[in-house]
Amino acid sequence: MERYVILGSGAAGKRAAEVIRKRRAEAEVVLVGDEPNAFYYRPMLGEFLAGAVQPEQIVSRDRDRLSASGVRLLQGVRVTSLDAGRNEVALSNGDRIRFDRLLIATGRKTTRLSAPGSQAKGIVYLDNLADAQTIASLAAKARRAVVAGSSIPALDSLRGLRGRGVACTYLIPEHRFLPGVLDPVASQILEDRLVQAGVEVLRGASIQEVVIREGRLEAVVTTRKDRIPADLLLVAAPQAPQVDFLAEGEVRTDQGIVVDDALRTSRDDIFAAGDVAQPPLAGGAQTVPQPGWLNAWRQGNVAGLNMVGQRAVYQGVLSLRIKVFDLDLVCLGLSDAAGPDVREESGGYPFEELPYIYKKLVYRKDRVAGAIFVGDVSEAGRVEHWIRQGLPAARCEKKLLDQMFLARPVSVQFVGALCPVCKFQIQVGDEEQTGRIATCPACGLEFRLEKMPNGAFRAVHRV
């Protein structure tokens, strides 16, 4: 009997298990996850921290569905080593499992501080639900928090902590948020929204020292020499791939595990997907990590198909899909590119009367190569398709361009809604009625459609 082993029970691992089970009903599928309770919607941790939802409300149905399909679940078990020559993995419970095909989908983890006192109470990280529960417990008594690092977990944390009334200072090591992804305009809009929510933003600042008194955090000293009193420090970056179980040379690694467009590693029977993987971009010119829940789901789907012998190709597009408090933000492809062969189109944005709306297309060699959407992401799904195609500027649909760049669109012809969890761009007909319950085709979340004043829809999680 063939045995497929999947390391990691996040979006990539779960999707791959579903695909393999559907196409290889007679095979054994083993899913190994290091969290005791791993089946939850990770992108909703910010809402949980804010007290908007309870833990049971972000738990998914994946555990029951996978178990019912015959997938063997090993939870709370960590992989300790891989012997690629023997097609075998060793686990923290002492088991050794042979495999015919292996998928590594172990994700990324925030790098721990190494400074003196970094183990003190009050210094935390947000990598999983257990971390979120610890933070929520500490936040109940906290008065002031410092959040450090440019990352999605940082923004989730700020939303959660401010939702609980904790004063927050945000340290961004760069001079604007996520250069290379957000352009200066989008970065400033994001910062303005954080400030409006009561967050103090310090740019060009990192942690230099943590001040500990009687085993507890008292203050954080930044590289700018600011001394910030704090009883909670949340470190949110940098994040590194979880590959400590790999011996040197087992598979090729760089910024993650390097894979081809089939998600296959340097060994034919070992694949990698999700945040731990480093796949090629569409066109194959460059391999880079492509984190995010939706990218992980897509990669798990492609990896699962290729593991059972069905040729599938992953066409990677750099993407960032986040919600900053109530502000949707999507960045696609070369969203902050520069050079003599690059030009941008953003209409008259940002308009004074629409301060939190911004849309931009980036053309490289006169083909669509990137985009930014802030506040209204109705057209993001269609534009992502243009980027994957490398569509010539002359072939871009004028109606969609007019919709994007007119200051006050009366109605929206091309509509979509971002899933609150995976940020999948769900196409929605303009005849839909507000309040309808729908299901995300990617992650399976049920949500309620709400129509916005401009005719676009947003998806609201049912709680």
Coordinates of C-alpha atoms in Angstrom, one line a residue:
M1 CA 0.0 0.0 0.0
E2 CA 1.3 3.4 -0.9
R3 CA 1.9 5.8 2.0
Y4 CA 1.7 9.6 1.6
V5 CA 3.1 11.5 4.6
I6 CA 2.4 15.2 5.1
L7 CA 4.4 17.2 7.7
G8 CA 2.3 20.2 8.7
S9 CA -1.5 20.6 9.3
G10 CA -1.9 24.1 8.0
A11 CA -3.6 25.2 4.9
A12 CA -1.1 23.6 2.5
G13 CA -1.0 20.3 4.4
K14 CA -4.7 20.0 4.8
R15 CA -5.5 20.8 1.2
A16 CA -2.9 18.3 -0.1
A17 CA -4.4 15.6 2.2
E18 CA -7.8 16.2 0.7
V19 CA -6.5 16.0 -2.9
I20 CA -4.5 12.8 -2.3
R21 CA -7.4 11.1 -0.5
K22 CA -9.8 11.9 -3.2
R23 CA -7.6 10.5 -5.9
R24 CA -6.0 7.6 -4.0
A25 CA -8.7 6.1 -1.9
E26 CA -6.7 2.9 -1.3
A27 CA -3.5 4.6 -0.2
E28 CA -2.5 5.5 3.4
V29 CA -2.4 9.2 4.1
V30 CA -0.7 10.4 7.3
L31 CA -1.0 14.0 8.4
V32 CA 1.5 15.1 11.1
G33 CA 1.0 18.4 13.0
D34 CA 2.9 19.8 16.0
E35 CA -0.1 21.6 17.4
P36 CA -2.5 19.5 19.6
N37 CA -5.4 21.5 18.2
A38 CA -4.3 22.6 14.7
F39 CA -7.6 22.8 12.9
Y40 CA -8.5 26.5 13.1
Y41 CA -8.5 29.6 10.9
R42 CA -5.1 31.1 11.6
P43 CA -5.9 34.5 9.8
M44 CA -8.7 35.1 12.4
L45 CA -6.3 35.2 15.4
G46 CA -6.5 39.0 15.4
E47 CA -10.2 38.8 15.8
F48 CA -9.8 36.3 18.6
L49 CA -7.3 38.6 20.3
A50 CA -9.7 41.5 20.0
G51 CA -12.4 39.5 21.8
A52 CA -14.6 39.5 18.7
V53 CA -14.8 35.7 18.5
Q54 CA -14.2 32.8 20.9
P55 CA -11.7 30.0 20.2
E56 CA -14.5 27.6 19.3
Q57 CA -15.7 30.1 16.7
I58 CA -12.5 29.9 14.7
V59 CA -12.2 26.2 14.8
S60 CA -12.7 24.6 11.3
R61 CA -14.4 21.4 10.3
D62 CA -11.2 20.0 8.8
R63 CA -10.4 17.5 11.6
D64 CA -13.7 15.7 11.3
R65 CA -13.7 15.8 7.5
L66 CA -10.2 14.5 7.1
S67 CA -10.7 11.8 9.8
A68 CA -14.0 10.7 8.2
S69 CA -12.2 10.3 4.8
G70 CA -9.6 8.0 6.3
V71 CA -6.7 10.3 6.8
R72 CA -4.6 9.3 9.8
L73 CA -4.0 12.3 12.0
L74 CA -1.0 12.6 14.4
Q75 CA -1.5 15.8 16.4
G76 CA 0.8 17.4 18.9
V77 CA 3.7 15.5 17.3
R78 CA 6.8 17.1 15.9
V79 CA 9.1 15.8 13.1
T80 CA 12.7 15.5 14.5
S81 CA 14.6 14.3 11.5
L82 CA 14.3 13.2 7.8
D83 CA 16.3 10.4 6.3
A84 CA 15.7 11.0 2.6
G85 CA 17.8 8.0 1.6
R86 CA 15.6 5.6 3.5
N87 CA 12.3 7.5 2.8
E88 CA 11.7 7.8 6.5
V89 CA 10.9 10.5 9.1
A90 CA 11.4 10.4 12.8
L91 CA 8.8 11.9 15.1
S92 CA 9.0 13.3 18.7
N93 CA 6.8 10.5 20.0
G94 CA 9.5 8.0 19.0
D95 CA 7.8 6.7 15.9
R96 CA 9.6 6.3 12.6
I97 CA 7.4 6.4 9.5
R98 CA 8.4 5.3 6.0
F99 CA 6.9 7.1 3.0
D100 CA 6.5 6.7 -0.7
R101 CA 5.8 10.4 -1.1
L102 CA 6.5 13.2 1.4
L103 CA 5.1 16.7 1.6
I104 CA 6.9 19.2 3.9
A105 CA 4.5 21.9 4.9
T106 CA 5.8 22.9 8.3
G107 CA 5.4 26.7 7.8
R108 CA 7.4 29.5 9.3
K109 CA 8.0 30.6 12.9
T110 CA 9.0 33.9 14.4
T111 CA 12.7 34.1 15.4
R112 CA 13.1 34.2 19.1
L113 CA 14.9 37.1 20.8
S114 CA 18.4 36.1 22.1
A115 CA 19.0 39.2 24.2
P116 CA 19.4 38.9 28.0
G117 CA 16.0 38.7 29.7
S118 CA 14.3 37.5 26.6
Q119 CA 12.6 34.6 28.5
A120 CA 10.9 37.0 31.0
K121 CA 7.2 37.0 31.5
G122 CA 5.5 39.5 29.1
I123 CA 7.6 38.7 26.0
V124 CA 5.5 36.8 23.6
Y125 CA 5.1 35.7 19.9
L126 CA 2.1 35.0 17.7
D127 CA 2.6 31.8 15.8
N128 CA -0.4 29.8 16.7
L129 CA -3.7 29.6 18.7
A130 CA -1.9 28.7 21.9
D131 CA 0.2 31.8 21.6
A132 CA -2.9 33.9 21.0
Q133 CA -4.6 32.5 24.1
T134 CA -1.4 33.3 26.1
I135 CA -1.4 36.9 24.7
A136 CA -5.1 37.3 25.5
S137 CA -4.5 36.2 29.1
L138 CA -1.6 38.7 29.5
A139 CA -3.5 41.5 27.7
A140 CA -6.3 41.3 30.3
K141 CA -3.9 42.9 32.8
A142 CA -1.6 44.8 30.5
R143 CA -1.7 48.6 30.2
R144 CA 0.9 49.2 27.5
A145 CA 2.3 46.9 24.8
V146 CA 5.1 47.1 22.2
V147 CA 4.7 45.2 18.9
A148 CA 7.9 44.8 16.9
G149 CA 8.3 43.8 13.2
S150 CA 6.8 44.3 9.8
S151 CA 4.5 41.3 9.3
I152 CA 0.9 40.1 9.1
P153 CA 1.1 38.8 12.7
A154 CA 2.1 42.3 13.8
L155 CA -1.0 43.8 12.3
D156 CA -3.2 41.0 13.7
S157 CA -1.7 41.7 17.1
L158 CA -2.3 45.4 17.0
R159 CA -5.9 44.9 16.0
G160 CA -6.4 42.4 18.9
L161 CA -4.6 44.5 21.6
R162 CA -6.3 47.7 20.7
G163 CA -9.6 45.9 20.7
R164 CA -8.9 45.0 24.3
G165 CA -8.0 48.6 25.1
V166 CA -4.2 48.1 25.5
A167 CA -2.1 51.1 24.5
C168 CA 0.3 50.1 21.7
T169 CA 3.6 51.3 20.2
Y170 CA 4.5 49.7 16.9
L171 CA 8.2 49.4 16.0
I172 CA 8.9 49.2 12.2
P173 CA 12.6 48.6 11.4
E174 CA 12.2 50.2 7.9
H175 CA 11.4 53.8 7.2
R176 CA 8.0 52.7 5.8
F177 CA 5.9 49.6 6.1
L178 CA 7.0 46.7 3.9
P179 CA 9.0 48.5 1.2
G180 CA 9.1 46.5 -2.0
V181 CA 5.5 45.4 -1.4
L182 CA 3.6 48.6 -0.4
D183 CA 4.5 51.8 -2.2
P184 CA 4.9 55.0 -0.2
V185 CA 1.2 56.0 -0.7
A186 CA -0.2 52.7 0.5
S187 CA 2.3 52.6 3.3
Q188 CA 1.2 56.0 4.5
I189 CA -2.5 55.1 4.3
L190 CA -1.9 52.0 6.4
E191 CA 0.1 54.1 8.9
D192 CA -2.7 56.7 9.1
R193 CA -5.2 53.9 9.8
L194 CA -3.1 52.6 12.6
V195 CA -2.7 56.1 14.1
Q196 CA -6.5 56.6 13.8
A197 CA -6.9 53.4 15.8
G198 CA -4.7 54.7 18.6
V199 CA -1.4 53.0 17.7
E200 CA 1.8 55.0 18.1
V201 CA 4.1 54.1 15.1
L202 CA 7.9 54.5 15.3
R203 CA 9.6 54.0 12.0
G204 CA 13.2 53.0 11.7
A205 CA 13.1 51.4 15.1
S206 CA 13.9 47.9 16.3
I207 CA 14.5 46.3 19.7
Q208 CA 17.9 47.0 21.2
E209 CA 17.3 46.0 24.8
V210 CA 14.6 44.6 27.1
V211 CA 14.5 46.0 30.6
I212 CA 13.5 43.3 33.2
R213 CA 12.6 43.9 36.8
E214 CA 12.0 40.9 39.2
G215 CA 11.5 38.6 36.2
R216 CA 9.0 40.7 34.4
L217 CA 9.2 43.0 31.5
E218 CA 9.4 46.7 32.5
A219 CA 10.4 48.6 29.3
V220 CA 11.8 48.2 25.8
V221 CA 14.7 50.3 24.5
T222 CA 14.8 50.8 20.8
T223 CA 17.7 51.4 18.4
R224 CA 16.5 55.0 18.3
K225 CA 17.2 55.1 22.0
D226 CA 13.5 55.5 22.9
R227 CA 12.7 53.9 26.3
I228 CA 9.2 52.7 26.2
P229 CA 7.5 51.5 29.4
A230 CA 5.7 48.2 28.6
D231 CA 4.4 45.2 30.4
L232 CA 3.9 43.3 27.1
L233 CA 6.3 42.9 24.2
L234 CA 5.0 41.0 21.1
V235 CA 7.8 40.1 18.6
A236 CA 6.3 39.6 15.2
A237 CA 9.3 39.4 12.8
P238 CA 11.5 38.1 11.3
Q239 CA 10.0 34.8 10.5
A240 CA 12.1 31.8 9.3
P241 CA 11.1 28.5 7.7
Q242 CA 10.7 25.6 10.2
V243 CA 13.4 23.2 8.7
D244 CA 15.4 22.4 11.8
F245 CA 14.8 18.7 11.3
L246 CA 16.6 18.8 7.9
A247 CA 20.2 17.6 7.8
E248 CA 22.5 19.5 5.4
G249 CA 22.0 18.3 1.9
E250 CA 18.8 16.4 2.4
V251 CA 17.0 18.8 0.1
R252 CA 18.0 22.1 -1.4
T253 CA 17.3 25.1 0.7
D254 CA 17.7 28.9 0.4
Q255 CA 15.2 31.3 2.0
G256 CA 13.0 28.2 2.3
I257 CA 12.9 24.8 0.7
V258 CA 13.5 25.3 -3.0
V259 CA 10.9 23.7 -5.3
D260 CA 10.0 23.7 -9.0
D261 CA 6.7 24.6 -10.5
A262 CA 5.3 21.2 -9.5
L263 CA 6.3 21.9 -5.9
R264 CA 8.9 19.1 -6.1
T265 CA 12.2 19.5 -4.2
S266 CA 15.6 18.4 -5.3
R267 CA 14.4 14.8 -4.6
D268 CA 11.7 13.3 -6.8
D269 CA 9.6 11.8 -4.0
I270 CA 9.7 14.8 -1.6
F271 CA 7.6 18.0 -2.1
A272 CA 7.2 21.2 -0.2
A273 CA 4.4 23.7 0.0
G274 CA 3.1 26.7 2.0
D275 CA 5.2 29.2 3.9
V276 CA 8.2 26.8 4.2
A277 CA 8.5 26.5 0.4
Q278 CA 10.4 28.7 -2.1
P279 CA 8.6 28.2 -5.4
P280 CA 9.1 29.9 -8.7
L281 CA 7.1 32.9 -9.8
A282 CA 5.0 32.7 -12.9
G283 CA 7.4 32.5 -15.8
G284 CA 10.0 30.7 -13.7
A285 CA 12.5 33.5 -13.7
Q286 CA 12.9 33.7 -9.9
T287 CA 12.1 31.5 -6.8
V288 CA 11.0 33.3 -3.7
P289 CA 9.0 32.4 -0.6
Q290 CA 5.3 33.3 -1.2
P291 CA 3.6 33.2 2.2
G292 CA 0.0 33.6 3.0
W293 CA -3.0 31.4 3.7
L294 CA -4.4 31.5 0.1
N295 CA -1.0 30.8 -1.5
A296 CA -0.5 27.9 0.9
W297 CA -3.9 26.5 -0.1
R298 CA -3.1 26.8 -3.8
Q299 CA 0.4 25.2 -3.3
G300 CA -1.1 22.3 -1.3
N301 CA -3.6 21.7 -4.1
V302 CA -0.8 21.6 -6.8
A303 CA 1.5 19.5 -4.6
G304 CA -1.2 16.9 -3.9
L305 CA -2.0 16.5 -7.5
N306 CA 1.7 16.0 -8.5
M307 CA 2.2 13.6 -5.6
V308 CA -0.4 11.2 -7.1
G309 CA 1.1 11.6 -10.6
Q310 CA -1.2 14.2 -12.1
R311 CA 0.8 16.9 -13.7
A312 CA -0.2 20.3 -12.3
V313 CA 1.7 23.6 -12.5
Y314 CA 1.9 26.3 -9.8
Q315 CA 2.0 29.8 -11.2
G316 CA 3.2 31.9 -8.4
V317 CA 2.3 35.5 -8.0
L318 CA 3.7 37.5 -5.1
S319 CA 0.7 38.6 -3.0
L320 CA -0.2 40.2 0.3
R321 CA -3.8 40.0 1.4
I322 CA -4.5 41.5 4.8
K323 CA -7.1 43.4 6.8
V324 CA -5.8 46.3 8.9
F325 CA -8.5 46.9 11.4
D326 CA -11.4 47.4 8.9
L327 CA -9.2 48.2 6.0
D328 CA -8.8 45.6 3.2
L329 CA -5.5 45.6 1.5
V330 CA -4.2 43.5 -1.5
C331 CA -0.8 43.8 -3.1
L332 CA -0.1 41.7 -6.2
G333 CA 3.0 41.0 -8.2
L334 CA 5.5 43.8 -8.7
S335 CA 3.5 46.2 -6.6
D336 CA 6.4 48.5 -5.7
A337 CA 8.6 48.1 -8.8
A338 CA 11.0 50.7 -10.3
G339 CA 13.1 51.1 -13.4
P340 CA 13.1 52.5 -16.9
D341 CA 10.7 49.8 -18.2
V342 CA 8.2 50.4 -15.4
R343 CA 5.2 52.7 -15.4
E344 CA 2.3 53.1 -13.0
E345 CA -1.4 54.1 -13.3
S346 CA -3.4 55.2 -10.3
G347 CA -5.9 57.7 -11.7
G348 CA -6.3 60.6 -9.2
Y349 CA -5.9 58.5 -6.1
P350 CA -5.9 59.1 -3.2
F351 CA -8.8 61.5 -3.3
E352 CA -9.3 63.9 -0.4
E353 CA -12.9 62.7 0.1
L354 CA -11.8 59.0 -0.1
P355 CA -8.7 59.0 2.1
Y356 CA -8.6 55.2 2.6
I357 CA -9.2 54.2 -1.0
Y358 CA -6.2 53.7 -3.3
K359 CA -5.7 51.6 -6.4
K360 CA -2.7 51.3 -8.7
L361 CA -1.6 49.2 -11.6
V362 CA 2.1 48.6 -12.4
Y363 CA 3.2 47.8 -16.0
R364 CA 6.6 46.4 -16.9
K365 CA 7.6 46.4 -20.5
D366 CA 4.0 47.5 -21.1
R367 CA 2.5 44.4 -19.6
V368 CA 0.5 44.2 -16.3
A369 CA 3.0 43.2 -13.7
G370 CA 1.6 44.3 -10.3
A371 CA -1.2 46.1 -8.5
I372 CA -2.2 47.6 -5.1
F373 CA -5.7 47.8 -3.8
V374 CA -6.5 49.6 -0.5
G375 CA -10.0 50.0 1.0
D376 CA -11.8 48.6 -2.0
V377 CA -10.5 45.3 -3.5
S378 CA -13.5 44.6 -5.9
E379 CA -11.3 44.2 -9.0
A380 CA -8.3 42.4 -7.4
G381 CA -9.3 38.9 -8.6
R382 CA -9.6 40.0 -12.3
V383 CA -6.3 42.0 -12.1
E384 CA -4.5 39.0 -10.6
H385 CA -5.5 37.0 -13.7
W386 CA -4.0 39.8 -15.8
I387 CA -0.7 39.6 -13.9
R388 CA -0.6 35.8 -14.3
Q389 CA -1.1 36.2 -18.1
G390 CA 1.3 39.1 -18.4
L391 CA -1.5 40.9 -20.2
P392 CA -0.4 43.7 -22.6
A393 CA -1.6 47.1 -21.5
A394 CA -3.5 47.6 -24.7
R395 CA -5.7 44.5 -24.0
C396 CA -6.8 45.6 -20.5
E397 CA -10.6 45.9 -20.3
K398 CA -11.5 49.5 -20.4
K399 CA -14.7 49.1 -18.3
L400 CA -12.7 47.5 -15.5
L401 CA -10.0 50.3 -15.7
D402 CA -12.7 53.0 -15.6
Q403 CA -14.3 51.3 -12.6
M404 CA -10.9 51.2 -10.8
F405 CA -9.9 54.8 -11.4
L406 CA -13.1 56.8 -11.4
A407 CA -13.4 58.9 -8.2
R408 CA -17.1 58.1 -7.5
P409 CA -18.3 55.0 -9.3
V410 CA -22.1 54.9 -9.3
S411 CA -22.2 51.1 -9.5
V412 CA -19.7 48.3 -9.7
Q413 CA -19.9 45.9 -12.7
F414 CA -17.0 43.7 -11.7
V415 CA -17.5 42.7 -8.1
G416 CA -15.8 40.4 -5.7
A417 CA -15.5 39.9 -1.9
L418 CA -12.4 38.8 0.0
C419 CA -12.9 35.8 2.2
P420 CA -12.4 36.9 5.8
V421 CA -10.0 33.9 6.4
C422 CA -8.0 33.0 3.3
K423 CA -8.6 36.2 1.4
F424 CA -9.6 34.3 -1.7
Q425 CA -11.2 36.8 -4.1
I426 CA -14.8 35.4 -4.4
Q427 CA -16.6 36.5 -7.6
V428 CA -20.0 37.9 -6.7
G429 CA -22.8 38.8 -9.1
D430 CA -24.0 42.4 -8.8
E431 CA -27.6 41.0 -8.5
E432 CA -26.7 39.4 -5.1
Q433 CA -28.6 40.5 -2.1
T434 CA -27.0 41.7 1.1
G435 CA -27.3 39.3 3.9
R436 CA -27.0 36.1 1.8
I437 CA -25.0 33.3 3.4
A438 CA -22.2 32.0 1.1
T439 CA -19.3 29.6 1.4
C440 CA -15.7 30.2 0.4
P441 CA -14.7 27.7 -2.3
A442 CA -11.1 27.7 -1.0
C443 CA -11.2 27.3 2.8
G444 CA -14.9 26.4 3.3
L445 CA -15.7 29.3 5.6
E446 CA -19.4 30.4 5.7
F447 CA -19.8 34.1 5.6
R448 CA -22.5 36.8 5.1
L449 CA -22.4 39.1 2.1
E450 CA -22.8 42.8 2.8
K451 CA -23.2 45.3 0.0
M452 CA -21.2 48.6 0.3
P453 CA -22.4 52.0 -0.9
N454 CA -20.5 51.7 -4.2
G455 CA -22.2 48.4 -5.1
A456 CA -19.3 46.2 -4.1
F457 CA -19.6 43.4 -1.6
R458 CA -17.6 42.4 1.5
A459 CA -17.7 39.1 3.2
V460 CA -18.4 39.1 7.0
H461 CA -17.5 36.1 9.1
R462 CA -20.6 34.4 10.7
V463 CA -20.1 34.3 14.5

